[in-house]
């Protein structure tokens, strides 16, 4: 297990996650933007990646040797922007330019290497293919960087994802890590009611991937999964998560895929997220 | 034409570690030399065009120069959204090489026809669209595009296309080639139809009509200067393409001349609509749609009658 110093003390990461959630909430509330629910479900994973595992630096965002992270479920970009701001790739002023006319940040990511955004996403089912291409480029040039691609579980409805899954396994892209945010919901309802993905782990396994299934809000599990050594196959980390995680009345409520909080809800949510 | 393109590509790719070549499981024997000279840089990604474009974009974002190959409609239409976002919007260094424009695949049927590819590709941001007319142009293009930055769509014929040049032409991306200069009537043609137009020009000459022929191998960026020159100098203009009359070369020319206030006669010659039960080889289908020297010559004569009645 690859535990940080002061193992089991994840208070630093919990604090960062709290800050990120509050920034997300502020951002969507101020701009009346959607997608707070699917942003909240990936906060711990982004925290673990950006504050512990990704070999990246805001001072050298274009370093060819850097690890790449692609948010293939681009609609959750409020979480990505908040994380990038917390990590120093963006400023508070940048966040003020989210979802405003003439601003700098759309409601789906737009490639901006300087600000840490590796790919324009928003249409689902693109990220894993692009990630596979980046991983292939690294292998061809014997570079050590790794490529992480975060997908939604609903996104796995897209056939192109499975084309990339097959390609990754066939070419043994051991430097490619897929992370599936299995929050169990997609645009119009529960994934199990719309296009059942189960048994999800077995699907990936049968396609030749190394599969790790964990609680996506548990830092101990995230750290051990992300810290695993590369094996002979590409790896998928399936995160069991809660859409809207962190604010009681948003958890597992599809409404928050769409609706921004009003003034009262905003204050209640902020209170729940703590100081 | 296809072989000439890939032969030239192989010559440049062999010594360039940044060139990657992907195919979606098509091109039997076409890549044998490339496989040998580019180990680790040629991939058959499987019958998965969308994934191929995504992979190409990932490679491009990491500094590689990528060629993607398939039959034109599969390449362009199955993967259109990946092309729109991952290739065009990201301004990726991806050359999309589609073989079999128009009716090239004849007897294989409608699924294999490239009738809308130029229209689709022309409307994308950053996209360059090139249709060489013969093997000489294909070879020139393969050399010219290796230094080209950004996405490009290249529509190739298959094999056995007649030559329109005797030797390597002065081929520059974005610069039309005036094949012959006449008076009064100008024909703009692209790709396979350049040769057809040359023969039509010869037929028209026997009827006393001396037509100008402009080879528009690059549809985007369009050589606006050449079109304006022809419009100012000719009272009658035709466009000729083995493609739908909607959105391709004819539309592109119409856009230019209507905006400049052209008051002469203009007509598009191409494929009016999807053919019904199109059983036949490429020659048969071109004939049925008037895309032969006789068909074009007749269309010109008929239009001239209309224009001067």
Coordinates of C-alpha atoms in Angstrom, one line a residue:
Chain A
X1 CA 0.0 0.0 0.0
X2 CA 1.3 3.4 -0.9
X3 CA 0.1 5.4 2.1
X4 CA 1.1 9.0 2.6
X5 CA 3.1 10.2 5.6
X6 CA 1.0 10.1 8.7
X7 CA -1.0 7.2 7.2
X8 CA -4.7 7.2 7.9
X9 CA -4.6 10.9 8.5
X10 CA -6.4 12.3 5.5
X11 CA -7.4 15.5 7.2
X12 CA -5.5 17.6 4.7
X13 CA -7.3 16.0 1.8
X14 CA -10.6 16.2 3.5
X15 CA -10.0 19.9 4.0
X16 CA -9.1 20.4 0.3
X17 CA -12.2 18.4 -0.7
X18 CA -14.3 20.7 1.4
X19 CA -12.8 23.8 -0.2
X20 CA -13.4 22.3 -3.6
X21 CA -17.0 21.6 -2.9
X22 CA -17.6 25.1 -1.6
X23 CA -16.0 26.6 -4.7
X24 CA -18.2 24.4 -6.9
X25 CA -21.2 25.5 -5.0
X26 CA -20.3 29.1 -5.2
X27 CA -19.6 28.9 -8.9
X28 CA -22.8 27.1 -9.9
X29 CA -24.9 29.3 -7.6
X30 CA -23.4 32.5 -8.8
X31 CA -23.8 31.6 -12.5
X32 CA -27.0 29.5 -12.1
X33 CA -25.2 26.7 -13.8
X34 CA -26.1 23.0 -13.8
X35 CA -24.2 19.8 -12.9
X36 CA -23.5 20.3 -9.2
X37 CA -24.5 16.7 -8.5
X38 CA -22.1 15.0 -10.9
X39 CA -19.4 17.5 -9.8
X40 CA -19.7 16.5 -6.1
X41 CA -19.4 12.8 -6.8
X42 CA -15.8 13.1 -8.1
X43 CA -14.3 15.6 -5.6
X44 CA -12.4 13.1 -3.5
X45 CA -11.0 11.4 -6.6
X46 CA -9.9 14.7 -8.1
X47 CA -8.3 15.7 -4.7
X48 CA -6.4 12.4 -4.6
X49 CA -5.2 12.8 -8.2
X50 CA -4.3 16.5 -8.1
X51 CA -2.8 16.6 -4.6
X52 CA -1.1 13.3 -4.4
X53 CA -0.7 11.3 -7.6
X54 CA -0.6 13.4 -10.8
X55 CA 3.0 14.4 -11.7
X56 CA 2.1 17.9 -12.8
X57 CA 3.1 21.5 -11.8
X58 CA 1.3 24.8 -12.3
X59 CA 4.7 26.3 -13.0
X60 CA 5.3 24.1 -16.0
X61 CA 1.8 23.2 -17.3
X62 CA 3.1 22.2 -20.8
X63 CA 5.8 19.9 -19.6
X64 CA 5.9 17.1 -22.2
X65 CA 6.7 14.6 -19.4
X66 CA 3.6 15.5 -17.3
X67 CA 0.9 13.1 -16.4
X68 CA -2.3 13.8 -18.3
X69 CA -5.8 13.9 -16.8
X70 CA -8.8 14.0 -19.1
X71 CA -12.3 14.8 -17.7
X72 CA -14.3 12.8 -20.2
X73 CA -17.5 13.5 -18.3
X74 CA -16.9 17.1 -19.2
X75 CA -20.2 18.3 -17.7
X76 CA -18.6 17.9 -14.2
X77 CA -16.1 20.7 -15.0
X78 CA -17.1 22.9 -12.1
X79 CA -15.3 20.2 -10.0
X80 CA -12.3 20.3 -12.4
X81 CA -12.1 24.1 -12.4
X82 CA -12.4 24.3 -8.6
X83 CA -9.6 21.6 -8.2
X84 CA -7.3 23.4 -10.7
X85 CA -7.8 26.6 -8.8
X86 CA -7.1 24.9 -5.5
X87 CA -3.9 23.4 -7.1
X88 CA -2.7 26.7 -8.5
X89 CA -3.4 26.2 -12.2
X90 CA -6.2 28.8 -12.1
X91 CA -6.8 31.9 -10.2
X92 CA -9.9 33.1 -8.4
X93 CA -10.3 35.6 -11.2
X94 CA -10.4 32.8 -13.7
X95 CA -13.3 31.2 -11.8
X96 CA -15.1 34.5 -11.9
X97 CA -14.9 34.1 -15.7
X98 CA -16.9 30.8 -15.6
X99 CA -20.2 30.8 -17.5
X100 CA -20.4 34.6 -18.1
X101 CA -20.6 36.3 -21.5
X102 CA -17.1 37.1 -22.7
X103 CA -15.7 34.9 -20.0
X104 CA -12.9 32.3 -20.1
X105 CA -14.5 29.0 -18.9
X106 CA -17.5 27.3 -20.5
X107 CA -19.9 24.8 -18.8
X108 CA -17.9 22.1 -20.5
X109 CA -14.1 22.2 -20.6
X110 CA -12.2 23.8 -23.4
X111 CA -8.6 22.8 -23.9
X112 CA -6.3 25.2 -22.1
X113 CA -3.0 23.6 -21.3
X114 CA -1.8 26.7 -19.4
X115 CA -4.8 26.4 -17.0
X116 CA -4.4 22.6 -16.8
X117 CA -7.2 21.6 -19.1
X118 CA -5.9 18.8 -21.4
X119 CA -8.9 18.3 -23.7
X120 CA -12.2 19.9 -24.8
X121 CA -14.9 17.5 -23.7
X122 CA -18.6 17.6 -23.2
X123 CA -19.8 15.1 -25.8
X124 CA -19.5 11.8 -24.0
X125 CA -17.5 8.9 -25.2
X126 CA -14.5 10.8 -26.5
X127 CA -12.0 10.9 -23.6
X128 CA -10.9 7.3 -23.4
X129 CA -9.9 7.2 -27.1
X130 CA -7.9 10.4 -26.8
X131 CA -6.3 9.1 -23.6
X132 CA -5.4 5.9 -25.4
X133 CA -3.7 8.0 -28.1
X134 CA -1.8 9.9 -25.5
X135 CA -0.7 6.7 -23.8
X136 CA 0.3 5.2 -27.1
X137 CA 2.5 8.3 -27.8
X138 CA 4.2 7.9 -24.4
X139 CA 4.9 4.2 -25.1
X140 CA 6.3 5.0 -28.5
X141 CA 8.6 7.6 -27.2
X142 CA 9.5 5.5 -24.0
X143 CA 8.2 8.3 -21.8
X144 CA 7.1 7.6 -18.3
X145 CA 4.0 9.8 -18.0
X146 CA 0.6 8.2 -17.3
X147 CA -2.8 9.1 -18.6
X148 CA -5.9 9.2 -16.4
X149 CA -9.3 9.4 -17.9
X150 CA -12.4 10.1 -15.8
X151 CA -15.6 8.7 -17.2
X152 CA -19.2 8.8 -16.0
X153 CA -21.0 5.5 -15.7
X154 CA -23.8 6.7 -18.0
X155 CA -21.1 7.6 -20.4
X156 CA -20.3 3.9 -20.8
X157 CA -23.5 3.7 -22.9
X158 CA -21.5 5.2 -25.7
X159 CA -20.1 2.4 -28.0
X160 CA -16.9 4.4 -28.7
X161 CA -15.9 3.9 -25.1
X162 CA -15.7 0.1 -25.7
X163 CA -13.8 0.6 -28.9
X164 CA -11.2 2.3 -26.8
X165 CA -11.4 -0.3 -24.0
X166 CA -10.6 -3.0 -26.6
X167 CA -7.8 -1.0 -28.0
X168 CA -6.2 -0.3 -24.6
X169 CA -6.2 -4.0 -23.7
X170 CA -5.0 -5.2 -27.1
X171 CA -2.0 -2.8 -27.1
X172 CA -1.4 -3.3 -23.4
X173 CA -1.5 0.4 -22.5
X174 CA -0.3 -0.1 -19.0
X175 CA 0.2 3.6 -18.6
X176 CA -3.5 4.3 -19.1
X177 CA -5.9 4.4 -16.1
X178 CA -9.6 4.8 -16.6
X179 CA -11.6 6.0 -13.6
X180 CA -15.3 5.4 -13.7
X181 CA -17.5 7.6 -11.5
X182 CA -20.2 5.1 -10.8
X183 CA -22.8 7.3 -9.2
X184 CA -25.6 5.2 -10.6
X185 CA -27.5 8.0 -12.3
X186 CA -27.6 9.4 -15.8
X187 CA -29.5 12.2 -17.4
X188 CA -33.0 10.8 -17.2
X189 CA -32.7 8.3 -14.3
X190 CA -30.9 5.5 -12.7
X191 CA -28.4 3.6 -14.9
X192 CA -29.9 0.3 -13.9
X193 CA -33.3 1.4 -15.2
X194 CA -32.0 2.9 -18.4
X195 CA -29.3 0.7 -19.7
X196 CA -28.1 -1.6 -17.0
X197 CA -24.3 -1.7 -16.8
X198 CA -23.9 -4.5 -14.3
X199 CA -21.8 -6.5 -13.8
X200 CA -19.6 -3.5 -14.6
X201 CA -16.4 -4.8 -13.1
X202 CA -16.8 -8.1 -14.9
X203 CA -17.4 -6.3 -18.2
X204 CA -14.0 -4.5 -18.0
X205 CA -12.3 -7.6 -16.7
X206 CA -13.6 -9.6 -19.6
X207 CA -12.3 -6.9 -22.0
X208 CA -8.8 -7.5 -20.6
X209 CA -8.5 -4.7 -18.0
X210 CA -7.2 -4.8 -14.5
X211 CA -10.2 -3.8 -12.3
X212 CA -10.3 -2.2 -8.9
X213 CA -13.6 -1.3 -7.4
X214 CA -13.6 1.0 -4.4
X215 CA -15.6 3.6 -2.4
X216 CA -14.9 6.8 -4.4
X217 CA -15.3 9.0 -1.3
X218 CA -12.8 7.1 0.9
X219 CA -9.3 8.5 0.8
X220 CA -7.7 5.3 2.1
X221 CA -9.2 3.3 -0.7
X222 CA -8.5 6.0 -3.3
X223 CA -4.8 6.2 -2.3
X224 CA -4.3 2.5 -2.3
X225 CA -6.0 2.1 -5.7
X226 CA -4.2 5.0 -7.4
X227 CA -0.9 3.9 -5.8
X228 CA -1.0 0.4 -7.3
X229 CA 1.9 -0.4 -9.5
X230 CA 1.2 -0.8 -13.2
X231 CA 0.5 -4.4 -14.1
X232 CA 0.5 -5.9 -17.6
X233 CA -2.9 -4.5 -18.5
X234 CA -4.5 -1.1 -18.5
X235 CA -6.4 -0.4 -15.2
X236 CA -9.9 0.8 -14.5
X237 CA -10.7 2.1 -11.1
X238 CA -14.5 2.0 -10.6
X239 CA -15.6 4.4 -8.0
X240 CA -18.8 3.8 -6.2
X241 CA -19.9 7.3 -5.5
X242 CA -22.9 9.3 -4.5
X243 CA -24.2 11.9 -6.9
X244 CA -24.5 15.2 -5.0
X245 CA -22.2 13.8 -2.2
X246 CA -21.6 16.2 0.7
X247 CA -24.9 18.0 0.8
X248 CA -27.7 15.9 2.3
X249 CA -30.6 17.1 0.2
X250 CA -28.6 16.8 -3.0
X251 CA -27.4 13.3 -2.5
X252 CA -28.8 10.8 -5.0
X253 CA -31.4 13.4 -6.2
X254 CA -31.4 13.6 -10.0
X255 CA -32.7 17.1 -9.8
X256 CA -29.2 18.4 -9.0
X257 CA -27.9 17.2 -12.3
X258 CA -29.8 20.2 -13.7
X259 CA -30.8 22.7 -11.1
X260 CA -28.5 25.3 -9.4
X261 CA -29.3 26.0 -5.7
X262 CA -31.4 29.0 -4.9
X263 CA -30.4 31.4 -2.2
X264 CA -31.8 29.4 0.7
X265 CA -30.5 26.1 -0.6
X266 CA -27.1 27.7 -1.2
X267 CA -26.9 28.8 2.4
X268 CA -28.1 25.5 3.7
X269 CA -25.6 23.6 1.6
X270 CA -22.7 25.9 2.6
X271 CA -23.6 25.3 6.2
X272 CA -23.5 21.6 5.7
X273 CA -20.1 21.8 4.0
X274 CA -18.8 23.4 7.2
X275 CA -16.3 26.1 7.9
Chain B
X1 CA -3.7 7.6 -57.1
X2 CA -4.0 6.0 -53.7
X3 CA -0.8 4.0 -54.1
X4 CA 1.1 7.1 -55.3
X5 CA 0.0 9.0 -52.2
X6 CA 1.0 6.3 -49.8
X7 CA 4.3 5.6 -51.6
X8 CA 5.2 9.2 -51.1
X9 CA 4.0 9.1 -47.5
X10 CA 6.1 6.1 -46.8
X11 CA 9.2 7.9 -48.2
X12 CA 8.7 10.7 -45.7
X13 CA 7.4 8.7 -42.8
X14 CA 10.3 6.2 -42.8
X15 CA 12.7 8.8 -41.5
X16 CA 10.3 10.8 -39.3
X17 CA 9.6 9.3 -35.9
X18 CA 6.7 11.6 -35.3
X19 CA 4.5 10.3 -38.2
X20 CA 1.9 7.7 -37.2
X21 CA -0.4 6.0 -39.6
X22 CA -3.7 4.4 -38.5
X23 CA -6.2 2.5 -40.5
X24 CA -9.7 1.3 -39.5
X25 CA -8.9 -2.2 -40.9
X26 CA -9.0 -1.2 -44.6
X27 CA -6.3 -1.0 -47.2
X28 CA -5.4 -4.6 -48.2
X29 CA -1.7 -4.7 -49.0
X30 CA -1.6 -0.9 -49.1
X31 CA 0.5 -0.6 -46.0
X32 CA 2.9 -3.5 -46.4
X33 CA 5.9 -1.2 -47.0
X34 CA 4.8 1.3 -44.4
X35 CA 4.6 -1.5 -41.8
X36 CA 8.2 -2.4 -42.6
X37 CA 9.6 1.1 -42.6
X38 CA 7.6 2.5 -39.7
X39 CA 7.7 -0.1 -37.0
X40 CA 5.7 0.8 -34.0
X41 CA 4.1 3.7 -35.9
X42 CA 1.5 1.9 -37.9
X43 CA -1.7 0.6 -36.3
X44 CA -4.7 -1.2 -37.6
X45 CA -7.1 0.0 -34.8
X46 CA -9.8 -2.4 -35.9
X47 CA -13.2 -1.6 -37.4
X48 CA -13.6 1.4 -35.1
X49 CA -13.4 4.7 -36.9
X50 CA -14.5 6.9 -34.0
X51 CA -11.9 5.4 -31.8
X52 CA -9.3 5.9 -34.5
X53 CA -9.9 9.6 -34.6
X54 CA -9.8 9.9 -30.8
X55 CA -6.5 8.0 -30.7
X56 CA -5.2 10.2 -33.5
X57 CA -6.1 13.3 -31.5
X58 CA -4.3 12.0 -28.4
X59 CA -1.2 11.3 -30.5
X60 CA -1.4 14.7 -32.0
X61 CA -1.8 16.4 -28.6
X62 CA 1.5 14.7 -27.7
X63 CA 3.3 16.1 -30.7
X64 CA 2.7 13.4 -33.4
X65 CA 1.6 13.9 -37.0
X66 CA -1.1 11.3 -37.7
X67 CA -2.7 9.9 -40.9
X68 CA -6.0 8.1 -40.6
X69 CA -7.3 5.9 -43.4
X70 CA -10.5 4.4 -44.4
X71 CA -13.2 4.4 -47.2
X72 CA -14.4 8.0 -47.4
X73 CA -18.0 7.6 -46.1
X74 CA -16.9 5.4 -43.1
X75 CA -14.1 7.7 -42.2
X76 CA -16.0 10.9 -42.5
X77 CA -19.5 9.9 -41.3
X78 CA -19.1 7.2 -38.7
X79 CA -16.5 9.4 -36.9
X80 CA -17.9 12.8 -37.8
X81 CA -18.3 14.0 -34.2
X82 CA -14.8 12.9 -33.3
X83 CA -13.6 14.7 -36.4
X84 CA -15.5 17.8 -35.5
X85 CA -14.3 18.0 -31.9
X86 CA -11.1 16.0 -31.5
X87 CA -9.6 16.8 -34.9
X88 CA -11.1 20.1 -36.2
X89 CA -11.8 22.0 -33.0
X90 CA -8.5 21.0 -31.4
X91 CA -6.7 21.9 -34.6
X92 CA -5.0 18.6 -34.4
X93 CA -2.3 17.5 -36.8
X94 CA -4.5 14.7 -38.3
X95 CA -4.7 13.9 -42.0
X96 CA -7.9 12.1 -42.8
X97 CA -7.3 10.1 -46.0
X98 CA -10.6 8.9 -47.4
X99 CA -10.5 6.6 -50.4
X100 CA -13.3 6.3 -52.9
X101 CA -15.0 9.6 -53.4
X102 CA -18.2 9.7 -55.4
X103 CA -19.1 6.4 -57.1
X104 CA -15.6 4.9 -57.0
X105 CA -16.8 1.8 -55.3
X106 CA -19.6 1.4 -57.8
X107 CA -21.0 -2.1 -57.5
X108 CA -20.4 -2.2 -53.8
X109 CA -23.5 0.0 -53.5
X110 CA -24.7 3.1 -51.8
X111 CA -23.1 2.4 -48.4
X112 CA -19.7 2.8 -50.0
X113 CA -20.3 6.0 -51.9
X114 CA -18.8 9.3 -50.9
X115 CA -21.4 11.8 -52.0
X116 CA -21.6 14.1 -49.0
X117 CA -18.0 14.0 -47.6
X118 CA -16.8 17.3 -49.1
X119 CA -19.8 19.2 -47.9
X120 CA -19.4 17.8 -44.4
X121 CA -15.7 18.4 -44.2
X122 CA -15.8 21.8 -45.8
X123 CA -18.0 23.2 -43.0
X124 CA -15.6 22.3 -40.2
X125 CA -13.4 24.8 -38.5
X126 CA -9.6 24.6 -39.3
X127 CA -10.2 21.8 -41.8
X128 CA -8.3 21.9 -45.1
X129 CA -10.0 19.9 -47.9
X130 CA -8.1 18.6 -50.8
X131 CA -9.1 16.4 -53.7
X132 CA -6.2 15.5 -56.0
X133 CA -7.1 14.8 -59.6
X134 CA -4.5 12.2 -60.5
X135 CA -1.5 10.3 -59.2
X136 CA 0.8 13.2 -59.9
X137 CA -1.2 15.5 -57.7
X138 CA -1.6 12.8 -55.1
X139 CA 2.1 12.5 -54.8
X140 CA 2.6 16.3 -54.7
X141 CA 0.0 16.4 -52.0
X142 CA 1.6 13.7 -49.9
X143 CA 4.8 15.7 -49.9
X144 CA 3.1 19.1 -49.3
X145 CA 0.9 17.9 -46.5
X146 CA 3.7 16.5 -44.4
X147 CA 4.7 20.0 -43.3
X148 CA 1.1 21.1 -42.9
X149 CA -0.2 22.0 -39.5
X150 CA -3.8 21.4 -38.6
X151 CA -6.4 18.9 -39.8
X152 CA -6.8 18.0 -43.4
X153 CA -9.3 15.8 -45.3
X154 CA -7.9 14.2 -48.4
X155 CA -10.2 12.5 -50.8
X156 CA -8.5 9.9 -53.1
X157 CA -9.6 7.8 -56.0
X158 CA -8.7 4.2 -55.8
X159 CA -6.6 3.0 -58.7
X160 CA -6.4 3.4 -62.4
X161 CA -7.5 7.0 -62.5
X162 CA -6.4 8.6 -65.7
X163 CA -3.7 11.2 -65.5
X164 CA -4.5 14.9 -66.1
X165 CA -0.8 15.9 -66.0
X166 CA 2.2 14.6 -67.9
X167 CA 4.5 15.3 -65.1
X168 CA 4.5 16.7 -61.6
X169 CA 2.5 20.0 -61.7
X170 CA 3.1 23.2 -59.7
X171 CA 0.8 21.9 -56.9
X172 CA 0.2 24.2 -53.9
X173 CA -2.5 23.5 -51.4
X174 CA -5.1 26.3 -51.8
X175 CA -4.0 27.3 -55.3
X176 CA -6.2 26.2 -58.2
X177 CA -4.6 25.1 -61.4
X178 CA -5.8 26.6 -64.7
X179 CA -5.7 23.5 -67.0
X180 CA -6.7 25.4 -70.2
X181 CA -7.7 28.9 -71.0
X182 CA -10.6 29.6 -73.3
X183 CA -13.2 32.3 -73.8
X184 CA -16.7 32.9 -72.5
X185 CA -17.3 29.6 -70.7
X186 CA -15.4 28.4 -67.6
X187 CA -15.6 25.0 -66.0
X188 CA -14.4 24.4 -62.4
X189 CA -13.8 20.8 -61.7
X190 CA -12.4 18.8 -58.8
X191 CA -10.9 15.3 -58.3
X192 CA -12.0 12.6 -60.7
X193 CA -14.0 15.2 -62.7
X194 CA -11.0 17.1 -63.9
X195 CA -10.2 14.5 -66.4
X196 CA -13.8 14.2 -67.5
X197 CA -13.9 18.0 -67.9
X198 CA -10.7 17.9 -70.0
X199 CA -12.4 15.5 -72.4
X200 CA -15.6 17.6 -72.3
X201 CA -13.5 20.7 -73.2
X202 CA -12.1 18.8 -76.2
X203 CA -15.7 17.8 -77.3
X204 CA -16.9 21.4 -76.9
X205 CA -14.0 22.6 -79.0
X206 CA -15.4 20.5 -81.9
X207 CA -18.7 22.4 -81.5
X208 CA -16.9 25.7 -81.6
X209 CA -16.8 26.4 -77.9
X210 CA -13.5 27.3 -76.3
X211 CA -13.9 26.7 -72.6
X212 CA -11.6 27.5 -69.7
X213 CA -10.9 24.7 -67.3
X214 CA -9.9 25.3 -63.7
X215 CA -8.8 22.4 -61.5
X216 CA -9.9 23.2 -58.0
X217 CA -8.1 20.5 -56.0
X218 CA -8.4 22.5 -52.8
X219 CA -12.0 23.1 -51.7
X220 CA -10.9 24.7 -48.4
X221 CA -9.3 27.2 -48.3
X222 CA -10.8 28.0 -51.7
X223 CA -8.8 29.8 -54.2
X224 CA -11.1 32.8 -54.3
X225 CA -8.8 34.8 -56.5
X226 CA -9.0 32.2 -59.2
X227 CA -12.7 32.1 -59.0
X228 CA -13.1 35.8 -59.1
X229 CA -10.7 36.0 -62.1
X230 CA -12.8 33.4 -64.0
X231 CA -16.0 35.2 -63.0
X232 CA -14.8 38.5 -64.3
X233 CA -13.6 37.0 -67.5
X234 CA -16.4 34.5 -68.3
X235 CA -20.1 35.0 -68.9
X236 CA -20.9 31.3 -68.3
X237 CA -19.6 29.2 -65.4
X238 CA -20.1 25.6 -64.6
X239 CA -18.9 23.6 -61.6
X240 CA -18.3 19.8 -61.9
X241 CA -17.9 17.3 -59.1
X242 CA -18.5 13.7 -58.4
X243 CA -20.4 14.7 -55.2
X244 CA -23.8 16.0 -54.2
X245 CA -24.6 19.3 -55.8
X246 CA -25.4 20.5 -52.2
X247 CA -22.5 21.7 -50.2
X248 CA -19.5 20.8 -52.3
X249 CA -17.5 22.6 -55.0
X250 CA -20.5 24.0 -56.8
X251 CA -21.9 25.5 -53.6
X252 CA -18.5 26.9 -52.7
X253 CA -18.2 28.7 -56.0
X254 CA -21.8 29.9 -55.8
X255 CA -21.0 31.5 -52.5
X256 CA -18.1 33.4 -53.9
X257 CA -19.7 34.6 -57.1
X258 CA -23.0 35.5 -55.6
X259 CA -21.3 37.6 -53.0
X260 CA -19.2 39.4 -55.7
X261 CA -22.4 40.1 -57.6
X262 CA -21.7 37.9 -60.6
X263 CA -24.4 38.5 -63.2
X264 CA -23.5 35.8 -65.7
X265 CA -24.9 32.3 -66.0
X266 CA -23.9 29.7 -63.4
X267 CA -24.8 26.0 -63.1
X268 CA -23.7 23.2 -60.9
X269 CA -23.1 19.7 -62.4
X270 CA -22.9 16.9 -59.9
X271 CA -25.2 14.4 -58.2
X272 CA -28.6 15.8 -57.8
X273 CA -29.9 13.3 -55.2
X274 CA -29.3 9.8 -53.8
X275 CA -29.6 7.4 -56.7
X276 CA -32.3 4.7 -56.5
X277 CA -31.2 1.1 -56.8
X278 CA -27.7 2.2 -58.0
X279 CA -26.5 -1.1 -59.4
X280 CA -23.5 -0.6 -61.6
X281 CA -19.8 0.1 -61.6
X282 CA -18.4 3.6 -61.3
X283 CA -18.4 4.3 -65.0
X284 CA -22.0 3.2 -65.3
X285 CA -23.1 5.3 -62.4
X286 CA -21.2 8.4 -63.6
X287 CA -22.8 8.0 -67.0
X288 CA -26.3 7.7 -65.4
X289 CA -25.7 10.9 -63.6
X290 CA -24.3 12.7 -66.6
X291 CA -20.7 12.8 -65.2
X292 CA -19.0 11.8 -68.5
X293 CA -17.4 13.9 -71.2
X294 CA -20.5 13.6 -73.3
X295 CA -22.8 14.3 -70.4
X296 CA -20.9 17.4 -69.4
X297 CA -20.6 18.7 -72.9
X298 CA -24.3 18.2 -73.5
X299 CA -25.1 20.0 -70.2
X300 CA -22.9 22.9 -71.3
X301 CA -24.5 23.1 -74.7
X302 CA -28.0 22.9 -73.3
X303 CA -27.3 25.5 -70.7
X304 CA -25.8 27.8 -73.3
X305 CA -29.0 27.6 -75.3
X306 CA -31.0 28.5 -72.2
X307 CA -28.7 31.3 -71.3
X308 CA -28.8 32.9 -74.7
X309 CA -32.4 32.2 -75.7

